[in-house]
Short mmCIF file of C-alpha atoms in Angstrom, two decimals:
data_model
loop_
_atom_site.label_atom_id
_atom_site.label_comp_id
_atom_site.label_asym_id
_atom_site.label_seq_id
_atom_site.Cartn_x
_atom_site.Cartn_y
_atom_site.Cartn_z
CA MET S 1 -21.73 183.55 -54.81
CA THR S 2 -20.69 180.53 -55.85
CA GLY S 3 -22.86 178.80 -52.80
CA CYS S 4 -25.45 179.83 -55.67
CA LEU S 5 -23.96 177.29 -58.43
CA LEU S 6 -27.16 175.80 -59.82
CA ALA S 7 -25.15 172.04 -58.86
CA GLY S 8 -26.50 168.58 -59.55
CA LEU S 9 -29.14 169.61 -62.44
CA SER S 10 -29.36 166.73 -65.18
CA PRO S 11 -31.20 166.89 -68.28
CA VAL S 12 -34.01 165.53 -69.07
CA ALA S 13 -35.09 163.30 -72.30
CA ALA S 14 -35.67 165.25 -75.46
CA GLY S 15 -39.13 163.81 -75.51
CA ALA S 16 -40.04 165.38 -72.24
CA GLN S 17 -42.53 168.29 -73.69
CA PRO S 18 -44.41 170.97 -72.01
CA ALA S 19 -47.96 171.19 -71.80
CA ALA S 20 -50.59 173.38 -74.67
CA THR S 21 -50.50 176.78 -74.50
CA ALA S 22 -52.37 178.94 -75.54
CA ALA S 23 -51.36 180.71 -78.75
CA GLN S 24 -49.58 184.19 -78.49
CA ASN S 25 -51.11 186.64 -80.36
CA HIS S 26 -48.32 189.07 -80.41
CA ASP S 27 -44.67 189.72 -82.07
CA ASP S 28 -43.39 192.03 -79.45
CA ASP S 29 -39.79 191.46 -77.57
CA PRO S 30 -40.74 189.35 -74.42
CA THR S 31 -38.24 191.36 -72.45
CA ARG S 32 -39.14 194.32 -73.50
CA TYR S 33 -43.01 193.45 -72.65
CA TRP S 34 -41.77 192.71 -69.20
CA ASP S 35 -40.05 195.72 -68.46
CA SER S 36 -43.38 198.12 -69.16
CA VAL S 37 -44.97 195.38 -66.59
CA LEU S 38 -41.98 196.27 -63.94
CA LEU S 39 -42.30 200.32 -64.64
CA GLN S 40 -45.84 200.07 -63.58
CA THR S 41 -44.61 198.47 -60.26
CA PHE S 42 -42.80 201.65 -59.94
CA ARG S 43 -44.71 203.74 -61.12
CA ASP S 44 -47.09 201.97 -57.97
CA ALA S 45 -44.45 201.72 -55.33
CA ARG S 46 -44.41 204.44 -52.23
CA GLY S 47 -42.38 205.27 -49.50
CA MET S 48 -39.17 203.40 -49.05
CA ASP S 49 -40.36 201.22 -51.50
CA ALA S 50 -39.47 204.11 -54.40
CA SER S 51 -36.35 204.68 -53.37
CA PRO S 52 -33.23 204.08 -56.17
CA GLY S 53 -31.72 201.59 -53.90
CA ARG S 54 -34.80 199.47 -54.00
CA LEU S 55 -36.37 200.03 -57.48
CA THR S 56 -33.01 199.24 -58.78
CA ARG S 57 -32.06 195.74 -57.15
CA ALA S 58 -35.51 194.89 -57.83
CA ALA S 59 -34.77 195.55 -61.72
CA ALA S 60 -31.07 193.87 -61.34
CA MET S 61 -33.14 190.12 -60.02
CA VAL S 62 -36.05 190.29 -62.44
CA HIS S 63 -33.11 190.45 -65.57
CA ALA S 64 -30.60 189.04 -64.14
CA ALA S 65 -32.96 186.46 -63.60
CA ILE S 66 -34.97 186.92 -67.47
CA TYR S 67 -31.27 186.45 -69.08
CA ASN S 68 -30.10 183.59 -66.93
CA ALA S 69 -33.48 181.58 -67.83
CA GLU S 70 -32.63 182.96 -71.92
CA SER S 71 -29.12 181.52 -71.11
CA ALA S 72 -30.33 178.20 -69.98
CA TYR S 73 -32.37 178.35 -73.74
CA GLN S 74 -29.46 178.93 -75.80
CA TYR S 75 -26.41 176.69 -74.10
CA THR S 76 -29.97 173.97 -74.63
CA TYR S 77 -29.79 174.07 -78.15
CA GLY S 78 -25.70 175.17 -79.10
CA THR S 79 -26.35 178.11 -79.18
CA MET S 80 -25.21 180.46 -76.27
CA ARG S 81 -21.92 183.23 -76.81
CA TYR S 82 -21.99 184.59 -73.48
CA GLN S 83 -21.54 183.62 -69.88
CA PRO S 84 -25.08 183.42 -67.51
CA TYR S 85 -25.36 185.93 -64.35
CA LEU S 86 -23.41 183.86 -61.51
CA ASN S 87 -24.00 180.47 -62.46
CA ARG S 88 -22.75 177.72 -65.16
CA PRO S 89 -24.71 176.91 -67.76
CA LEU S 90 -28.05 175.26 -67.46
CA ARG S 91 -28.99 172.42 -69.74
CA TYR S 92 -32.72 171.29 -69.62
CA ALA S 93 -33.15 169.19 -72.69
CA ASP S 94 -31.62 166.85 -75.46
CA GLY S 95 -31.18 166.97 -78.90
CA PRO S 96 -31.99 169.38 -81.44
CA ARG S 97 -35.87 169.29 -80.54
CA ARG S 98 -37.61 172.38 -79.22
CA ARG S 99 -40.92 174.16 -80.10
CA PRO S 100 -41.44 177.12 -81.74
CA ASP S 101 -42.49 179.36 -78.18
CA GLU S 102 -40.30 177.44 -75.79
CA GLU S 103 -37.79 180.54 -75.89
CA GLU S 104 -40.92 183.50 -75.26
CA ARG S 105 -42.43 180.89 -72.32
CA LEU S 106 -39.40 180.59 -70.57
CA ILE S 107 -38.82 184.36 -70.29
CA ASP S 108 -42.94 185.04 -69.63
CA ARG S 109 -43.11 182.58 -66.80
CA THR S 110 -39.29 183.78 -65.11
CA ALA S 111 -40.40 186.91 -65.73
CA TYR S 112 -43.89 186.57 -64.09
CA ARG S 113 -42.47 185.13 -60.87
CA MET S 114 -40.04 187.39 -60.68
CA ILE S 115 -42.08 190.09 -60.46
CA SER S 116 -44.83 188.63 -58.72
CA GLN S 117 -42.55 188.04 -55.74
CA LEU S 118 -40.68 191.21 -55.37
CA PHE S 119 -44.85 192.97 -55.91
CA PRO S 120 -46.99 191.41 -54.44
CA GLY S 121 -49.11 194.35 -53.95
CA ASP S 122 -49.61 194.71 -57.97
CA GLN S 123 -50.14 191.04 -58.01
CA ALA S 124 -53.65 191.12 -59.73
CA TYR S 125 -52.08 193.58 -62.25
CA ILE S 126 -49.25 191.72 -62.60
CA ASP S 127 -51.54 188.53 -63.37
CA ALA S 128 -53.53 190.13 -65.96
CA ARG S 129 -50.20 191.29 -68.27
CA PHE S 130 -49.48 187.57 -68.14
CA THR S 131 -52.85 186.07 -69.26
CA ALA S 132 -53.05 189.18 -72.20
CA ARG S 133 -49.73 187.84 -73.39
CA THR S 134 -49.94 184.16 -73.03
CA GLY S 135 -53.86 183.52 -73.22
CA SER S 136 -52.86 181.48 -70.19
CA ALA S 137 -53.75 181.42 -66.45
CA PRO S 138 -50.71 182.54 -64.16
CA GLY S 139 -51.38 179.13 -62.22
CA SER S 140 -51.09 177.07 -65.80
CA PHE S 141 -49.22 173.92 -65.62
CA ASP S 142 -46.18 174.23 -67.84
CA VAL S 143 -43.02 171.78 -67.08
CA LEU S 144 -40.50 174.25 -68.08
CA ASP S 145 -41.34 175.38 -64.47
CA ARG S 146 -39.53 172.87 -62.85
CA LEU S 147 -36.38 172.61 -65.57
CA VAL S 148 -36.05 175.79 -65.69
CA VAL S 149 -37.69 178.86 -63.99
CA ASP S 150 -37.47 177.56 -60.66
CA PRO S 151 -33.89 176.86 -60.50
CA VAL S 152 -33.13 180.33 -62.05
CA VAL S 153 -35.26 182.67 -59.31
CA ARG S 154 -34.15 179.96 -56.86
CA GLN S 155 -30.51 180.92 -57.64
CA ILE S 156 -31.40 185.10 -57.80
CA ASP S 157 -33.62 184.57 -54.84
CA GLU S 158 -30.54 182.74 -53.09
CA ALA S 159 -27.75 185.35 -54.14
CA ARG S 160 -29.30 188.11 -52.71
CA ALA S 161 -30.52 186.83 -49.65
CA GLY S 162 -29.10 188.01 -47.18
CA ASP S 163 -27.97 191.42 -48.71
CA GLY S 164 -28.67 193.89 -46.35
CA SER S 165 -31.66 195.53 -47.90
CA GLU S 166 -34.26 194.61 -45.01
CA ASN S 167 -32.50 197.04 -42.86
CA THR S 168 -34.86 199.46 -41.34
CA ALA S 169 -32.26 201.58 -39.61
CA VAL S 170 -33.40 205.38 -40.15
CA TYR S 171 -30.46 207.97 -40.02
CA ASN S 172 -29.32 209.89 -36.53
CA GLY S 173 -26.61 211.42 -37.66
CA ASP S 174 -25.59 215.41 -37.02
CA THR S 175 -28.14 217.40 -38.45
CA THR S 176 -26.86 220.64 -36.90
CA THR S 177 -23.42 221.48 -37.96
CA PRO S 178 -23.17 223.52 -41.00
CA GLY S 179 -22.64 221.73 -43.58
CA ALA S 180 -24.00 218.66 -42.00
CA TRP S 181 -27.27 217.43 -44.17
CA ARG S 182 -30.97 218.08 -42.00
CA PRO S 183 -34.19 217.74 -43.57
CA THR S 184 -35.42 220.10 -46.22
CA GLY S 185 -39.18 220.53 -45.87
CA GLY S 186 -42.40 219.27 -47.19
CA SER S 187 -42.34 215.49 -46.57
CA CYS S 188 -38.80 215.25 -45.82
CA ARG S 189 -39.65 216.95 -42.20
CA GLN S 190 -37.42 214.65 -39.53
CA ALA S 191 -34.51 212.88 -39.76
CA SER S 192 -35.36 210.34 -39.43
CA ASP S 193 -37.37 210.79 -42.83
CA ALA S 194 -33.92 210.19 -44.64
CA VAL S 195 -33.99 207.82 -47.53
CA THR S 196 -32.15 204.31 -46.81
CA PRO S 197 -29.20 205.24 -45.15
CA TYR S 198 -28.19 202.00 -44.66
CA TRP S 199 -27.29 201.56 -48.77
CA GLY S 200 -24.15 201.47 -48.86
CA MET S 201 -24.23 198.52 -46.79
CA VAL S 202 -25.89 196.65 -49.49
CA ARG S 203 -24.10 193.58 -51.06
CA PRO S 204 -23.56 194.48 -54.77
CA PHE S 205 -24.59 192.59 -57.33
CA VAL S 206 -21.40 192.53 -59.05
CA LEU S 207 -18.92 194.92 -57.09
CA ARG S 208 -16.37 193.92 -54.31
CA ARG S 209 -18.24 196.80 -51.81
CA GLY S 210 -19.98 199.49 -51.72
CA SER S 211 -17.21 201.66 -51.35
CA GLN S 212 -14.91 200.22 -54.11
CA PHE S 213 -15.09 203.29 -56.47
CA ARG S 214 -15.71 205.95 -53.55
CA PRO S 215 -14.55 209.34 -54.97
CA ALA S 216 -12.09 211.95 -53.20
CA ALA S 217 -13.39 213.03 -50.17
CA LEU S 218 -14.69 216.66 -50.32
CA GLY S 219 -12.91 217.41 -46.56
CA ALA S 220 -12.32 215.51 -43.68
CA THR S 221 -14.75 218.18 -41.86
CA TYR S 222 -17.73 220.23 -42.37
CA ALA S 223 -15.65 223.06 -41.46
CA ASP S 224 -12.72 221.60 -44.20
CA VAL S 225 -15.82 221.50 -47.09
CA LEU S 226 -16.77 225.10 -46.11
CA ALA S 227 -13.38 226.61 -46.29
CA ARG S 228 -12.82 225.10 -49.61
CA PRO S 229 -11.88 227.80 -52.37
CA ASP S 230 -14.31 226.42 -54.85
CA TYR S 231 -17.39 225.52 -51.93
CA PRO S 232 -18.61 229.61 -52.33
CA ALA S 233 -18.77 228.89 -56.27
CA GLN S 234 -20.95 225.87 -55.95
CA VAL S 235 -23.29 227.60 -53.76
CA GLU S 236 -23.65 230.41 -56.19
CA GLU S 237 -23.79 228.68 -59.40
CA VAL S 238 -26.88 226.76 -57.93
CA ARG S 239 -28.36 229.63 -56.21
CA ARG S 240 -28.35 231.17 -59.58
CA LEU S 241 -28.91 228.93 -62.00
CA GLY S 242 -31.51 226.46 -60.16
CA ALA S 243 -33.63 229.33 -58.17
CA VAL S 244 -37.74 228.72 -59.00
CA ASP S 245 -37.59 232.31 -60.42
CA SER S 246 -33.98 231.95 -62.30
CA THR S 247 -33.24 234.26 -65.30
CA GLU S 248 -30.43 233.07 -65.87
CA ARG S 249 -31.08 229.66 -66.50
CA THR S 250 -32.20 229.06 -70.29
CA PRO S 251 -35.67 228.12 -71.65
CA ASP S 252 -33.99 224.34 -72.89
CA GLN S 253 -32.17 224.34 -69.02
CA THR S 254 -35.49 224.28 -67.75
CA ALA S 255 -36.81 221.82 -70.12
CA ALA S 256 -34.23 219.64 -69.68
CA ALA S 257 -34.47 220.00 -65.53
CA TRP S 258 -38.19 218.85 -66.00
CA PHE S 259 -37.82 216.12 -68.45
CA TRP S 260 -35.03 214.25 -66.57
CA ALA S 261 -36.90 214.60 -63.19
CA ASN S 262 -39.51 211.90 -62.67
CA ASP S 263 -39.11 211.98 -58.93
CA LEU S 264 -42.41 212.02 -58.30
CA ASP S 265 -45.11 209.23 -56.64
CA GLY S 266 -47.02 208.09 -60.15
CA THR S 267 -43.46 208.56 -62.66
CA TYR S 268 -41.63 205.65 -63.61
CA LYS S 269 -38.95 207.46 -61.54
CA PRO S 270 -35.18 207.39 -62.57
CA PRO S 271 -34.29 203.89 -63.20
CA GLY S 272 -37.50 203.47 -64.56
CA GLN S 273 -37.24 206.12 -67.11
CA LEU S 274 -33.52 204.64 -68.70
CA LEU S 275 -35.32 201.20 -68.34
CA GLU S 276 -37.45 202.72 -70.76
CA LEU S 277 -35.04 204.32 -73.36
CA THR S 278 -33.08 200.78 -72.93
CA GLY S 279 -36.08 199.28 -74.58
CA ILE S 280 -36.36 202.24 -77.33
CA VAL S 281 -32.98 201.84 -78.28
CA ALA S 282 -32.70 197.97 -78.61
CA GLY S 283 -36.27 197.83 -80.71
CA LYS S 284 -34.52 200.87 -82.84
CA LEU S 285 -31.50 198.95 -83.09
CA ARG S 286 -33.62 195.63 -84.08
CA LEU S 287 -31.96 193.35 -81.05
CA GLY S 288 -33.13 189.60 -81.01
CA THR S 289 -34.28 188.19 -78.02
CA TYR S 290 -30.82 187.23 -76.57
CA GLU S 291 -29.49 190.62 -77.38
CA THR S 292 -31.92 192.49 -75.55
CA SER S 293 -32.26 190.19 -72.46
CA ARG S 294 -28.44 190.92 -72.22
CA LEU S 295 -28.57 194.26 -72.75
CA TYR S 296 -31.48 194.75 -69.71
CA ALA S 297 -29.52 192.70 -67.42
CA LEU S 298 -26.01 194.69 -67.92
CA VAL S 299 -27.66 198.01 -67.43
CA SER S 300 -29.93 196.88 -64.68
CA LEU S 301 -27.11 195.74 -62.82
CA ALA S 302 -24.82 198.31 -63.69
CA MET S 303 -27.61 200.84 -62.14
CA ALA S 304 -27.93 198.56 -59.07
CA ASP S 305 -24.59 198.39 -57.87
CA ALA S 306 -23.95 202.24 -58.88
CA MET S 307 -27.13 202.98 -56.24
CA ILE S 308 -24.74 201.39 -54.03
CA ALA S 309 -22.24 202.64 -54.74
CA VAL S 310 -23.37 206.51 -55.05
CA TRP S 311 -25.54 205.81 -51.54
CA ASP S 312 -21.68 205.29 -50.16
CA THR S 313 -20.67 208.31 -50.69
CA LYS S 314 -23.83 210.08 -49.49
CA TYR S 315 -24.07 208.27 -46.00
CA ASP S 316 -21.01 206.48 -44.93
CA THR S 317 -18.45 209.14 -45.60
CA PRO S 318 -17.36 211.39 -42.97
CA ILE S 319 -19.22 214.12 -45.24
CA ARG S 320 -23.44 213.76 -45.51
CA LEU S 321 -23.52 217.40 -47.33
CA TRP S 322 -26.46 219.40 -47.14
CA ARG S 323 -28.68 220.27 -49.95
CA PRO S 324 -28.30 223.80 -51.86
CA VAL S 325 -31.22 225.01 -50.36
CA THR S 326 -30.06 224.78 -46.99
CA ALA S 327 -26.63 226.38 -47.90
CA ILE S 328 -28.57 229.09 -50.21
CA HIS S 329 -30.82 229.85 -46.85
CA ALA S 330 -27.17 230.22 -44.18
CA LEU S 331 -26.53 232.78 -46.72
CA GLY S 332 -28.98 235.17 -44.69
CA GLY S 333 -30.36 238.38 -46.06
CA ALA S 334 -32.67 237.73 -49.10
CA ASN S 335 -31.57 234.47 -49.58
CA THR S 336 -33.68 233.22 -46.90
CA THR S 337 -36.34 232.90 -49.15
CA TRP S 338 -34.51 231.14 -51.60
CA GLN S 339 -36.92 227.98 -53.31
CA PRO S 340 -35.71 225.03 -55.90
CA LEU S 341 -37.12 224.61 -59.46
CA SER S 342 -37.95 221.21 -57.97
CA ALA S 343 -41.58 221.09 -57.03
CA ASP S 344 -43.60 218.51 -55.95
CA ARG S 345 -47.56 217.87 -58.03
CA SER S 346 -48.82 220.81 -56.41
CA GLY S 347 -46.24 223.09 -56.90
CA ALA S 348 -44.59 223.05 -53.18
CA PRO S 349 -40.95 223.18 -53.73
CA PHE S 350 -39.34 219.59 -53.47
CA THR S 351 -35.44 218.32 -52.25
CA PRO S 352 -35.20 214.45 -51.91
CA CYS S 353 -34.63 213.55 -48.67
CA PHE S 354 -30.94 212.32 -48.83
CA PRO S 355 -27.17 213.97 -48.41
CA SER S 356 -26.61 216.28 -51.70
CA TRP S 357 -23.27 214.62 -52.36
CA THR S 358 -22.87 212.42 -54.79
CA SER S 359 -26.05 212.83 -57.40
CA GLY S 360 -28.29 209.49 -57.78
CA HIS S 361 -29.54 211.14 -60.92
CA ALA S 362 -25.89 211.03 -62.33
CA GLY S 363 -24.71 207.96 -61.24
CA LEU S 364 -27.77 205.87 -62.68
CA ALA S 365 -27.10 208.14 -65.94
CA ALA S 366 -23.19 207.28 -66.42
CA ALA S 367 -23.68 203.82 -65.45
CA TRP S 368 -26.64 203.55 -67.78
CA ALA S 369 -24.56 204.81 -70.57
CA GLY S 370 -21.84 203.13 -69.41
CA ALA S 371 -23.16 200.08 -70.05
CA MET S 372 -24.56 200.56 -73.50
CA ARG S 373 -21.56 202.15 -74.45
CA HIS S 374 -19.91 198.33 -73.89
CA PHE S 375 -22.71 196.56 -75.06
CA PHE S 376 -23.02 198.77 -78.81
CA GLY S 377 -19.00 199.10 -79.27
CA ARG S 378 -19.49 202.63 -79.46
CA ASP S 379 -20.89 205.80 -77.96
CA ASN S 380 -22.57 207.35 -80.84
CA VAL S 381 -26.46 206.44 -81.20
CA SER S 382 -29.30 208.58 -81.81
CA PHE S 383 -32.42 208.09 -79.72
CA THR S 384 -35.46 210.13 -78.48
CA ALA S 385 -35.92 209.81 -74.94
CA HIS S 386 -39.50 209.68 -73.33
CA THR S 387 -40.46 211.32 -69.73
CA GLU S 388 -43.56 210.99 -67.10
CA ASP S 389 -42.51 214.32 -65.09
CA PRO S 390 -46.08 216.05 -64.45
CA HIS S 391 -43.76 219.46 -64.94
CA ALA S 392 -42.24 217.92 -68.39
CA LEU S 393 -42.48 220.97 -70.60
CA THR S 394 -42.03 218.75 -73.42
CA VAL S 395 -42.24 215.04 -73.06
CA ASN S 396 -39.68 213.98 -75.47
CA ARG S 397 -36.04 214.63 -76.62
CA SER S 398 -33.67 213.54 -79.00
CA PHE S 399 -30.16 212.67 -78.25
CA THR S 400 -26.74 211.28 -80.30
CA GLY S 401 -24.86 209.47 -77.76
CA PHE S 402 -25.57 207.53 -74.45
CA GLY S 403 -23.11 209.92 -72.94
CA GLN S 404 -24.82 212.98 -74.16
CA ALA S 405 -27.86 212.28 -72.65
CA ALA S 406 -26.04 211.24 -68.93
CA ARG S 407 -24.42 214.46 -68.98
CA GLU S 408 -27.40 216.36 -69.86
CA GLU S 409 -29.20 214.40 -67.21
CA ALA S 410 -26.99 215.05 -64.07
CA LEU S 411 -26.92 218.91 -65.25
CA SER S 412 -30.80 218.37 -65.11
CA ARG S 413 -29.97 218.41 -61.17
CA LEU S 414 -28.50 221.32 -61.06
CA TRP S 415 -30.62 223.69 -63.26
CA LEU S 416 -33.48 221.88 -60.91
CA GLY S 417 -31.67 223.29 -57.94
CA VAL S 418 -31.54 220.18 -56.02
CA HIS S 419 -26.99 219.79 -56.07
CA TYR S 420 -24.14 221.13 -56.60
CA ARG S 421 -21.74 221.08 -59.55
CA TRP S 422 -19.19 218.42 -57.46
CA ASP S 423 -22.11 216.31 -56.62
CA LEU S 424 -23.12 215.38 -60.44
CA THR S 425 -18.95 214.97 -61.17
CA ASP S 426 -18.51 212.67 -58.43
CA GLY S 427 -22.04 211.07 -59.67
CA LEU S 428 -20.65 211.03 -63.01
CA ALA S 429 -17.87 209.21 -62.15
CA VAL S 430 -18.51 206.71 -59.65
CA GLY S 431 -21.65 205.69 -62.26
CA SER S 432 -18.50 205.61 -64.90
CA ASP S 433 -16.31 202.95 -63.34
CA VAL S 434 -18.84 200.90 -62.07
CA ALA S 435 -20.14 199.74 -65.95
CA ASP S 436 -16.30 199.78 -67.02
CA TYR S 437 -16.20 196.90 -63.86
CA LEU S 438 -19.27 195.15 -64.56
CA VAL S 439 -18.64 195.00 -67.83
CA THR S 440 -15.44 193.13 -67.57
CA HIS S 441 -16.60 190.54 -64.47
CA THR S 442 -19.92 189.47 -65.18
CA MET S 443 -21.70 187.68 -68.43
CA LEU S 444 -18.59 187.64 -70.48
CA PRO S 445 -18.34 186.17 -73.54
CA THR S 446 -17.91 182.38 -74.48
CA SER S 447 -14.09 180.95 -75.16
CA PRO S 448 -14.28 180.32 -78.73
CA GLY S 449 -13.79 176.61 -79.46
CA ARG S 450 -14.26 176.04 -75.81
CA PRO S 451 -16.91 175.15 -73.70
CA PRO S 452 -19.02 177.42 -71.44
CA ARG S 453 -16.95 177.49 -68.13
CA ARG S 454 -18.94 175.19 -65.31
#
């Protein structure tokens, strides 16, 4: 990471003005605007490109780049309060003169570049959204590209080069021993369908390694796990509360189960739901442009590293735990026809195609909640969240705090029938630990009375 410093960038004269751009007929926040563009690319993603790891990695790269461009603007005009991500501050002009649209142009052009390179299949849509916002063609000249956008995008690209995310290895682990994960049907028919089995080895954005906050193992062997005194209760709870025909799950639990799902193609997926919620809170609390860009960067980096940490637990420990549907069928008798509430768009039973322990939804939710709590200095912020899941019984749910929402999102996986309670407990712990570490190791406040580090 230290090799990615923006070294050797000399300031430019204050008189070096960019070319004129078309008038911007909007008053919305630029980071929130471009996050909405990013979420559409999430909806369009398919296959491995739609995996939680790949989507959170993309979000972290986009929002880290936006924040670094915004940091350059703040540093240039003497108002920077927080360090950039990874790099030393970048000053790109001398003197106090600035154009009224300069800050937004930096964010617009940086976001456009990052999203374009990450999602080339959506280029026509991304181009149209750029023109709609700026009134300019995507290829129009702007001196800020050379002064800020190019070095910022290059810095993020170099930081992520060779991070392991391009690994295409398929899963070839044990799928026959009782307790070991195996395909669950539908689109998950063979071991090689397992989603991104290498993601736990991807180089984190801020953590030292993916295993940094690995929870205590459920056991040394699958036999150990199945012999645990609490194992029968773990399975029985999902059998009772997560069944498609459960009579014990309450109507509100069913509504929550579907509200937080967003597992299916065409939705903005679980990371997108939390990114949208970040914008909802930022808008409600009327954050400024600088604060909004930093909030999105913190949340996105936390979620990206949480997915690496969760996938480390799923695949890089001795226990790659079978899903509840497999465990319940193994009980025999009437249980062999048990199916979870979770379903695809056609109504067929659906279980995500990777090991159960720990829960990705829980890890994401806790990382999001932790980043939000640290940013605002409190948890008790009320808000109304939204969902895109096609089975949702209600598209909005209201909460009185970040932690409350995270806990419900975690529990929703039990009520949906795709996770055990210990998956949720350990997933929440991993995500929370990641968020706590992140806010003390990156994008820290600048020291009063001292210049930012160089």
